[in-house]
Amino acid sequence: MKIRQEPFLIRVIERFGESFITLSTTIGEVVILFFDMLGRLPKLLRHPNLLLTQMEVIGLRSIPLVIFASMFTGAVSAMQAGYQMEGYAPPSLVGAVVGKAVILELGPVLTALVVAGRVSTSIAAELGTMKVTEQIDALETMAIDPVWYLAAPRFFAGFLMMPILVIVGSTVAILGGYLVSNITLDVSSPTFFNGVKMLFSSYDVLINQVKAVFFGGIVALSGVFFGYRTTGGAEGVGKATINAVVTALVLILVFDYVIASVML
Amino acid sequence: MRKRNRSILPEENGCEIVIEHLAKSLGGQPVLRDVNLTIPPRGTLGVVGRSGCGKSVLLKHIIGLMWPDSGRVMINGRELGKMDRDELYQTRHRFGMLFQSAALLDSMTVGENVALGMIHNRSMSRPEIADRVSECLTMVGLHGLEDKLPSELSGGMKKRAGLARAVAMDPEVMLFDEPTTGLDPIMSAVIDEVIKDLVERLSTTAVVVTHDMRSVSTICHQVAFLHRGIIFAQGTPEEIMASEDEVVAQFIAGRADGPIKPRL
């Protein structure tokens, strides 16, 4: 049997149209979920235990990982700064370079990337498993609103805890830079921290925290969204987890650029 | 005796469920075409039919976990699809549902699962909730297992824990989705006895979705046979068992040959 094929151009347009519709629908669903969760905030604040539990799970338990990653990030920044400035600029500027880079860029972005790997995946896997095993349906039948009970606490916990994690990460990264400068580049403590202070601006901290707030929302929202719309069995949970982390990583980088363009 | 949380109509009316011209397609395939069914207050209706014929889909429409493409579900004269979220949840307070997989929240103990609905929907003190949990678990023969996790229970115990959770809120309507599927014949008989006893003791309306004809004859007052997306036959278990209709007779006898052609 001969199957008649549409012309190539028509097929390309069809494929483009399908992708556009899927993307528009997904964005619409994300916006609806966001406002649904926002609407549950007053009730969530009346039952703070749900939020506090997730703040501990998402925030406090991420601190060791953030400290570990940030320490090495700061250390390698100082090492590379020292290497690149060798013979061109005094070592006293290492502190200035590390401080500026960490506060403006490395602190928020690397902390968010590390937390995305841990948090987006765990939220998506947890909610996805609950979805495919009918646990979310079971909550519905008990008249417990799953958006309030499951989604909103995770989203707002991510939103609230990321700025704290970024402060921890940025501080530890600067300390990591200091240790390497002090030990390998022979930069004294006052020299290093005077350098940090020299280029320090409170506006940079504002940018650092604005990024943190956006990245926290992105990390938690992608986990909640893909977990919540999981279908199929174990394979579906795997796909949701991958989608959550990939989306979070891409959006963090995109929003990093957007925020930098707007605020710098 | 505990007072029930009546939300829509006075207690003496009970809960009547009327399904009118219900149609639903999943993935482009029609599952329910034109289901018409009245479930009177008090009494047990069994919904039987082949695997994949839409029994669970029908059950999920009754409690608002799925929404029809056309047709409607009326609870005491109020259309489920026209209720706002608060009214829908108020209505769900009157329901209890046992899922095929039991759908226990696996991060919580058995006791916490049973208590969950009461914690969030009733103004009961902690000792009152603990007493009720113990009472419900005793009813289903799981006394003393409050602190076990669902992963530590056998299939039959999970079903009974799910039953305890479903009855904890004193529901007026109980929905059972294949309560004996996957259990050995002895455990199936135990679950049947527990369901029969609970329905009689609580004088609730019950809808049991199953393809286990032995369960049907043990616990149901009425049987509806779902076939090709419609209620193909309805009557008492004895009438259905004695039906001379070839389709019904083939299903009851469990024969491979007949008007129903199994898809291999």
mmCIF file with all atom_site columns, C-alpha atoms in Angstrom, chain A residues 12-169:
data_model
loop_
_atom_site.group_PDB
_atom_site.id
_atom_site.type_symbol
_atom_site.label_atom_id
_atom_site.label_alt_id
_atom_site.label_comp_id
_atom_site.label_asym_id
_atom_site.label_entity_id
_atom_site.label_seq_id
_atom_site.pdbx_PDB_ins_code
_atom_site.Cartn_x
_atom_site.Cartn_y
_atom_site.Cartn_z
_atom_site.occupancy
_atom_site.B_iso_or_equiv
_atom_site.pdbx_formal_charge
_atom_site.auth_seq_id
_atom_site.auth_comp_id
_atom_site.auth_asym_id
_atom_site.auth_atom_id
_atom_site.pdbx_PDB_model_num
ATOM 1   C CA . VAL A 1 12  ? 7.844   21.198 9.096  1.00 0.00 ? 12  VAL A CA 1
ATOM 2   C CA . ILE A 1 13  ? 5.063   23.733 9.674  1.00 0.00 ? 13  ILE A CA 1
ATOM 3   C CA . GLU A 1 14  ? 2.908   21.061 11.326 1.00 0.00 ? 14  GLU A CA 1
ATOM 4   C CA . ARG A 1 15  ? 5.756   20.001 13.602 1.00 0.00 ? 15  ARG A CA 1
ATOM 5   C CA . PHE A 1 16  ? 6.498   23.626 14.482 1.00 0.00 ? 16  PHE A CA 1
ATOM 6   C CA . GLY A 1 17  ? 2.809   24.257 15.177 1.00 0.00 ? 17  GLY A CA 1
ATOM 7   C CA . GLU A 1 18  ? 2.543   21.197 17.422 1.00 0.00 ? 18  GLU A CA 1
ATOM 8   C CA . SER A 1 19  ? 5.628   22.254 19.387 1.00 0.00 ? 19  SER A CA 1
ATOM 9   C CA . PHE A 1 20  ? 4.279   25.777 19.731 1.00 0.00 ? 20  PHE A CA 1
ATOM 10  C CA . ILE A 1 21  ? 0.931   24.508 21.024 1.00 0.00 ? 21  ILE A CA 1
ATOM 11  C CA . THR A 1 22  ? 2.649   22.131 23.481 1.00 0.00 ? 22  THR A CA 1
ATOM 12  C CA . LEU A 1 23  ? 4.922   24.912 24.743 1.00 0.00 ? 23  LEU A CA 1
ATOM 13  C CA . SER A 1 24  ? 2.016   27.368 25.100 1.00 0.00 ? 24  SER A CA 1
ATOM 14  C CA . THR A 1 25  ? -0.069  24.780 26.946 1.00 0.00 ? 25  THR A CA 1
ATOM 15  C CA . THR A 1 26  ? 2.815   23.951 29.281 1.00 0.00 ? 26  THR A CA 1
ATOM 16  C CA . ILE A 1 27  ? 3.469   27.615 30.054 1.00 0.00 ? 27  ILE A CA 1
ATOM 17  C CA . GLY A 1 28  ? -0.252  28.071 30.696 1.00 0.00 ? 28  GLY A CA 1
ATOM 18  C CA . GLU A 1 29  ? -0.277  25.093 33.067 1.00 0.00 ? 29  GLU A CA 1
ATOM 19  C CA . VAL A 1 30  ? 2.772   26.419 34.944 1.00 0.00 ? 30  VAL A CA 1
ATOM 20  C CA . VAL A 1 31  ? 1.120   29.825 35.353 1.00 0.00 ? 31  VAL A CA 1
ATOM 21  C CA . ILE A 1 32  ? -2.109  28.209 36.590 1.00 0.00 ? 32  ILE A CA 1
ATOM 22  C CA . LEU A 1 33  ? -0.172  26.057 39.087 1.00 0.00 ? 33  LEU A CA 1
ATOM 23  C CA . PHE A 1 34  ? 1.777   29.120 40.269 1.00 0.00 ? 34  PHE A CA 1
ATOM 24  C CA . PHE A 1 35  ? -1.390  31.102 40.959 1.00 0.00 ? 35  PHE A CA 1
ATOM 25  C CA . ASP A 1 36  ? -3.057  28.042 42.518 1.00 0.00 ? 36  ASP A CA 1
ATOM 26  C CA . MET A 1 37  ? -0.165  27.804 44.966 1.00 0.00 ? 37  MET A CA 1
ATOM 27  C CA . LEU A 1 38  ? -0.210  31.541 45.577 1.00 0.00 ? 38  LEU A CA 1
ATOM 28  C CA . GLY A 1 39  ? -3.900  31.249 46.456 1.00 0.00 ? 39  GLY A CA 1
ATOM 29  C CA . ARG A 1 40  ? -3.067  28.576 49.062 1.00 0.00 ? 40  ARG A CA 1
ATOM 30  C CA . LEU A 1 41  ? -0.505  30.809 50.829 1.00 0.00 ? 41  LEU A CA 1
ATOM 31  C CA . PRO A 1 42  ? -2.881  32.211 53.502 1.00 0.00 ? 42  PRO A CA 1
ATOM 32  C CA . LYS A 1 43  ? -4.007  28.695 54.487 1.00 0.00 ? 43  LYS A CA 1
ATOM 33  C CA . LEU A 1 44  ? -0.403  27.502 54.413 1.00 0.00 ? 44  LEU A CA 1
ATOM 34  C CA . LEU A 1 45  ? 0.594   30.249 56.820 1.00 0.00 ? 45  LEU A CA 1
ATOM 35  C CA . ARG A 1 46  ? -2.181  29.147 59.180 1.00 0.00 ? 46  ARG A CA 1
ATOM 36  C CA . HIS A 1 47  ? -0.632  25.638 59.194 1.00 0.00 ? 47  HIS A CA 1
ATOM 37  C CA . PRO A 1 48  ? 3.083   26.532 59.206 1.00 0.00 ? 48  PRO A CA 1
ATOM 38  C CA . ASN A 1 49  ? 4.259   23.003 60.064 1.00 0.00 ? 49  ASN A CA 1
ATOM 39  C CA . LEU A 1 50  ? 3.919   21.882 56.450 1.00 0.00 ? 50  LEU A CA 1
ATOM 40  C CA . LEU A 1 51  ? 6.086   24.804 55.310 1.00 0.00 ? 51  LEU A CA 1
ATOM 41  C CA . LEU A 1 52  ? 8.639   24.448 58.119 1.00 0.00 ? 52  LEU A CA 1
ATOM 42  C CA . THR A 1 53  ? 9.095   20.742 57.388 1.00 0.00 ? 53  THR A CA 1
ATOM 43  C CA . GLN A 1 54  ? 9.830   21.454 53.734 1.00 0.00 ? 54  GLN A CA 1
ATOM 44  C CA . MET A 1 55  ? 12.133  24.358 54.645 1.00 0.00 ? 55  MET A CA 1
ATOM 45  C CA . GLU A 1 56  ? 14.151  21.861 56.640 1.00 0.00 ? 56  GLU A CA 1
ATOM 46  C CA . VAL A 1 57  ? 14.107  19.188 53.908 1.00 0.00 ? 57  VAL A CA 1
ATOM 47  C CA . ILE A 1 58  ? 14.832  21.543 51.019 1.00 0.00 ? 58  ILE A CA 1
ATOM 48  C CA . GLY A 1 59  ? 16.928  24.172 52.761 1.00 0.00 ? 59  GLY A CA 1
ATOM 49  C CA . LEU A 1 60  ? 18.748  22.965 55.844 1.00 0.00 ? 60  LEU A CA 1
ATOM 50  C CA . ARG A 1 61  ? 19.591  19.546 54.440 1.00 0.00 ? 61  ARG A CA 1
ATOM 51  C CA . SER A 1 62  ? 21.111  21.176 51.346 1.00 0.00 ? 62  SER A CA 1
ATOM 52  C CA . ILE A 1 63  ? 23.599  23.186 53.403 1.00 0.00 ? 63  ILE A CA 1
ATOM 53  C CA . PRO A 1 64  ? 26.383  20.527 53.560 1.00 0.00 ? 64  PRO A CA 1
ATOM 54  C CA . LEU A 1 65  ? 26.290  20.103 49.781 1.00 0.00 ? 65  LEU A CA 1
ATOM 55  C CA . VAL A 1 66  ? 26.251  23.875 49.221 1.00 0.00 ? 66  VAL A CA 1
ATOM 56  C CA . ILE A 1 67  ? 29.209  24.354 51.603 1.00 0.00 ? 67  ILE A CA 1
ATOM 57  C CA . PHE A 1 68  ? 31.190  21.607 49.865 1.00 0.00 ? 68  PHE A CA 1
ATOM 58  C CA . ALA A 1 69  ? 30.537  22.922 46.349 1.00 0.00 ? 69  ALA A CA 1
ATOM 59  C CA . SER A 1 70  ? 31.068  26.573 47.312 1.00 0.00 ? 70  SER A CA 1
ATOM 60  C CA . MET A 1 71  ? 34.333  25.930 49.119 1.00 0.00 ? 71  MET A CA 1
ATOM 61  C CA . PHE A 1 72  ? 35.866  24.421 45.981 1.00 0.00 ? 72  PHE A CA 1
ATOM 62  C CA . THR A 1 73  ? 34.304  27.054 43.715 1.00 0.00 ? 73  THR A CA 1
ATOM 63  C CA . GLY A 1 74  ? 35.884  29.855 45.755 1.00 0.00 ? 74  GLY A CA 1
ATOM 64  C CA . ALA A 1 75  ? 39.185  28.022 45.940 1.00 0.00 ? 75  ALA A CA 1
ATOM 65  C CA . VAL A 1 76  ? 39.469  27.450 42.214 1.00 0.00 ? 76  VAL A CA 1
ATOM 66  C CA . SER A 1 77  ? 38.385  31.050 41.505 1.00 0.00 ? 77  SER A CA 1
ATOM 67  C CA . ALA A 1 78  ? 41.203  32.377 43.675 1.00 0.00 ? 78  ALA A CA 1
ATOM 68  C CA . MET A 1 79  ? 43.688  29.984 42.107 1.00 0.00 ? 79  MET A CA 1
ATOM 69  C CA . GLN A 1 80  ? 42.746  31.001 38.559 1.00 0.00 ? 80  GLN A CA 1
ATOM 70  C CA . ALA A 1 81  ? 42.629  34.692 39.450 1.00 0.00 ? 81  ALA A CA 1
ATOM 71  C CA . GLY A 1 82  ? 46.145  34.456 40.894 1.00 0.00 ? 82  GLY A CA 1
ATOM 72  C CA . TYR A 1 83  ? 47.374  32.576 37.830 1.00 0.00 ? 83  TYR A CA 1
ATOM 73  C CA . GLN A 1 84  ? 45.868  35.026 35.336 1.00 0.00 ? 84  GLN A CA 1
ATOM 74  C CA . MET A 1 85  ? 47.043  38.133 37.210 1.00 0.00 ? 85  MET A CA 1
ATOM 75  C CA . GLU A 1 86  ? 50.564  36.859 37.698 1.00 0.00 ? 86  GLU A CA 1
ATOM 76  C CA . GLY A 1 87  ? 52.949  39.533 36.426 1.00 0.00 ? 87  GLY A CA 1
ATOM 77  C CA . TYR A 1 88  ? 50.100  41.952 35.496 1.00 0.00 ? 88  TYR A CA 1
ATOM 78  C CA . ALA A 1 89  ? 48.387  42.860 38.755 1.00 0.00 ? 89  ALA A CA 1
ATOM 79  C CA . PRO A 1 90  ? 49.265  42.659 42.438 1.00 0.00 ? 90  PRO A CA 1
ATOM 80  C CA . PRO A 1 91  ? 48.012  39.620 44.404 1.00 0.00 ? 91  PRO A CA 1
ATOM 81  C CA . SER A 1 92  ? 46.090  42.000 46.627 1.00 0.00 ? 92  SER A CA 1
ATOM 82  C CA . LEU A 1 93  ? 43.512  42.172 43.847 1.00 0.00 ? 93  LEU A CA 1
ATOM 83  C CA . VAL A 1 94  ? 42.714  38.447 44.155 1.00 0.00 ? 94  VAL A CA 1
ATOM 84  C CA . GLY A 1 95  ? 40.318  39.209 47.014 1.00 0.00 ? 95  GLY A CA 1
ATOM 85  C CA . ALA A 1 96  ? 38.600  41.886 44.971 1.00 0.00 ? 96  ALA A CA 1
ATOM 86  C CA . VAL A 1 97  ? 38.174  39.613 41.955 1.00 0.00 ? 97  VAL A CA 1
ATOM 87  C CA . VAL A 1 98  ? 36.992  36.616 43.971 1.00 0.00 ? 98  VAL A CA 1
ATOM 88  C CA . GLY A 1 99  ? 34.583  38.713 46.044 1.00 0.00 ? 99  GLY A CA 1
ATOM 89  C CA . LYS A 1 100 ? 33.029  40.393 43.000 1.00 0.00 ? 100 LYS A CA 1
ATOM 90  C CA . ALA A 1 101 ? 32.742  37.176 40.996 1.00 0.00 ? 101 ALA A CA 1
ATOM 91  C CA . VAL A 1 102 ? 31.279  35.199 43.862 1.00 0.00 ? 102 VAL A CA 1
ATOM 92  C CA . ILE A 1 103 ? 28.705  37.770 44.959 1.00 0.00 ? 103 ILE A CA 1
ATOM 93  C CA . LEU A 1 104 ? 27.543  38.687 41.475 1.00 0.00 ? 104 LEU A CA 1
ATOM 94  C CA . GLU A 1 105 ? 27.690  35.357 39.680 1.00 0.00 ? 105 GLU A CA 1
ATOM 95  C CA . LEU A 1 106 ? 29.275  32.269 41.147 1.00 0.00 ? 106 LEU A CA 1
ATOM 96  C CA . GLY A 1 107 ? 27.502  32.322 44.513 1.00 0.00 ? 107 GLY A CA 1
ATOM 97  C CA . PRO A 1 108 ? 23.908  32.439 43.256 1.00 0.00 ? 108 PRO A CA 1
ATOM 98  C CA . VAL A 1 109 ? 24.367  30.453 40.042 1.00 0.00 ? 109 VAL A CA 1
ATOM 99  C CA . LEU A 1 110 ? 26.462  27.588 41.363 1.00 0.00 ? 110 LEU A CA 1
ATOM 100 C CA . THR A 1 111 ? 24.419  27.297 44.556 1.00 0.00 ? 111 THR A CA 1
ATOM 101 C CA . ALA A 1 112 ? 21.232  27.182 42.468 1.00 0.00 ? 112 ALA A CA 1
ATOM 102 C CA . LEU A 1 113 ? 22.672  24.582 40.089 1.00 0.00 ? 113 LEU A CA 1
ATOM 103 C CA . VAL A 1 114 ? 23.756  22.360 42.964 1.00 0.00 ? 114 VAL A CA 1
ATOM 104 C CA . VAL A 1 115 ? 20.435  22.761 44.779 1.00 0.00 ? 115 VAL A CA 1
ATOM 105 C CA . ALA A 1 116 ? 18.523  22.136 41.537 1.00 0.00 ? 116 ALA A CA 1
ATOM 106 C CA . GLY A 1 117 ? 20.298  18.797 41.184 1.00 0.00 ? 117 GLY A CA 1
ATOM 107 C CA . ARG A 1 118 ? 19.263  17.827 44.673 1.00 0.00 ? 118 ARG A CA 1
ATOM 108 C CA . VAL A 1 119 ? 15.881  19.487 45.169 1.00 0.00 ? 119 VAL A CA 1
ATOM 109 C CA . SER A 1 120 ? 14.128  19.579 41.766 1.00 0.00 ? 120 SER A CA 1
ATOM 110 C CA . THR A 1 121 ? 14.804  15.893 41.295 1.00 0.00 ? 121 THR A CA 1
ATOM 111 C CA . SER A 1 122 ? 13.691  14.877 44.762 1.00 0.00 ? 122 SER A CA 1
ATOM 112 C CA . ILE A 1 123 ? 10.475  16.922 44.558 1.00 0.00 ? 123 ILE A CA 1
ATOM 113 C CA . ALA A 1 124 ? 9.659   15.583 41.081 1.00 0.00 ? 124 ALA A CA 1
ATOM 114 C CA . ALA A 1 125 ? 10.408  11.981 42.055 1.00 0.00 ? 125 ALA A CA 1
ATOM 115 C CA . GLU A 1 126 ? 8.434   12.208 45.298 1.00 0.00 ? 126 GLU A CA 1
ATOM 116 C CA . LEU A 1 127 ? 5.349   13.872 43.817 1.00 0.00 ? 127 LEU A CA 1
ATOM 117 C CA . GLY A 1 128 ? 5.584   11.760 40.650 1.00 0.00 ? 128 GLY A CA 1
ATOM 118 C CA . THR A 1 129 ? 5.598   8.543  42.640 1.00 0.00 ? 129 THR A CA 1
ATOM 119 C CA . MET A 1 130 ? 2.665   9.780  44.709 1.00 0.00 ? 130 MET A CA 1
ATOM 120 C CA . LYS A 1 131 ? 0.810   10.622 41.500 1.00 0.00 ? 131 LYS A CA 1
ATOM 121 C CA . VAL A 1 132 ? 1.278   7.274  39.753 1.00 0.00 ? 132 VAL A CA 1
ATOM 122 C CA . THR A 1 133 ? 0.510   5.274  42.910 1.00 0.00 ? 133 THR A CA 1
ATOM 123 C CA . GLU A 1 134 ? -2.764  7.195  43.437 1.00 0.00 ? 134 GLU A CA 1
ATOM 124 C CA . GLN A 1 135 ? -1.587  8.725  46.719 1.00 0.00 ? 135 GLN A CA 1
ATOM 125 C CA . ILE A 1 136 ? -2.513  12.197 45.433 1.00 0.00 ? 136 ILE A CA 1
ATOM 126 C CA . ASP A 1 137 ? -5.958  10.884 44.460 1.00 0.00 ? 137 ASP A CA 1
ATOM 127 C CA . ALA A 1 138 ? -6.243  9.437  47.968 1.00 0.00 ? 138 ALA A CA 1
ATOM 128 C CA . LEU A 1 139 ? -5.621  12.893 49.435 1.00 0.00 ? 139 LEU A CA 1
ATOM 129 C CA . GLU A 1 140 ? -8.342  14.298 47.175 1.00 0.00 ? 140 GLU A CA 1
ATOM 130 C CA . THR A 1 141 ? -10.828 11.672 48.377 1.00 0.00 ? 141 THR A CA 1
ATOM 131 C CA . MET A 1 142 ? -10.046 12.659 51.977 1.00 0.00 ? 142 MET A CA 1
ATOM 132 C CA . ALA A 1 143 ? -10.913 16.255 51.021 1.00 0.00 ? 143 ALA A CA 1
ATOM 133 C CA . ILE A 1 144 ? -7.287  17.320 51.483 1.00 0.00 ? 144 ILE A CA 1
ATOM 134 C CA . ASP A 1 145 ? -6.261  19.762 48.774 1.00 0.00 ? 145 ASP A CA 1
ATOM 135 C CA . PRO A 1 146 ? -2.987  18.387 47.330 1.00 0.00 ? 146 PRO A CA 1
ATOM 136 C CA . VAL A 1 147 ? -1.937  21.776 45.985 1.00 0.00 ? 147 VAL A CA 1
ATOM 137 C CA . TRP A 1 148 ? -2.070  23.139 49.535 1.00 0.00 ? 148 TRP A CA 1
ATOM 138 C CA . TYR A 1 149 ? -0.739  20.003 51.210 1.00 0.00 ? 149 TYR A CA 1
ATOM 139 C CA . LEU A 1 150 ? 2.025   18.961 48.786 1.00 0.00 ? 150 LEU A CA 1
ATOM 140 C CA . ALA A 1 151 ? 2.805   21.550 46.126 1.00 0.00 ? 151 ALA A CA 1
ATOM 141 C CA . ALA A 1 152 ? 2.625   24.907 47.922 1.00 0.00 ? 152 ALA A CA 1
ATOM 142 C CA . PRO A 1 153 ? 4.861   23.994 50.914 1.00 0.00 ? 153 PRO A CA 1
ATOM 143 C CA . ARG A 1 154 ? 7.604   22.737 48.579 1.00 0.00 ? 154 ARG A CA 1
ATOM 144 C CA . PHE A 1 155 ? 7.376   25.759 46.300 1.00 0.00 ? 155 PHE A CA 1
ATOM 145 C CA . PHE A 1 156 ? 7.437   28.369 49.042 1.00 0.00 ? 156 PHE A CA 1
ATOM 146 C CA . ALA A 1 157 ? 10.145  26.480 50.956 1.00 0.00 ? 157 ALA A CA 1
ATOM 147 C CA . GLY A 1 158 ? 12.367  26.579 47.858 1.00 0.00 ? 158 GLY A CA 1
ATOM 148 C CA . PHE A 1 159 ? 11.521  30.232 47.315 1.00 0.00 ? 159 PHE A CA 1
ATOM 149 C CA . LEU A 1 160 ? 12.361  31.157 50.921 1.00 0.00 ? 160 LEU A CA 1
ATOM 150 C CA . MET A 1 161 ? 15.389  28.959 51.503 1.00 0.00 ? 161 MET A CA 1
ATOM 151 C CA . MET A 1 162 ? 17.371  29.663 48.332 1.00 0.00 ? 162 MET A CA 1
ATOM 152 C CA . PRO A 1 163 ? 18.374  33.225 49.422 1.00 0.00 ? 163 PRO A CA 1
ATOM 153 C CA . ILE A 1 164 ? 19.702  31.767 52.679 1.00 0.00 ? 164 ILE A CA 1
ATOM 154 C CA . LEU A 1 165 ? 21.553  29.016 50.833 1.00 0.00 ? 165 LEU A CA 1
ATOM 155 C CA . VAL A 1 166 ? 23.030  31.580 48.448 1.00 0.00 ? 166 VAL A CA 1
ATOM 156 C CA . ILE A 1 167 ? 24.273  33.703 51.375 1.00 0.00 ? 167 ILE A CA 1
ATOM 157 C CA . VAL A 1 168 ? 25.852  30.599 52.908 1.00 0.00 ? 168 VAL A CA 1
ATOM 158 C CA . GLY A 1 169 ? 27.305  29.547 49.545 1.00 0.00 ? 169 GLY A CA 1
#
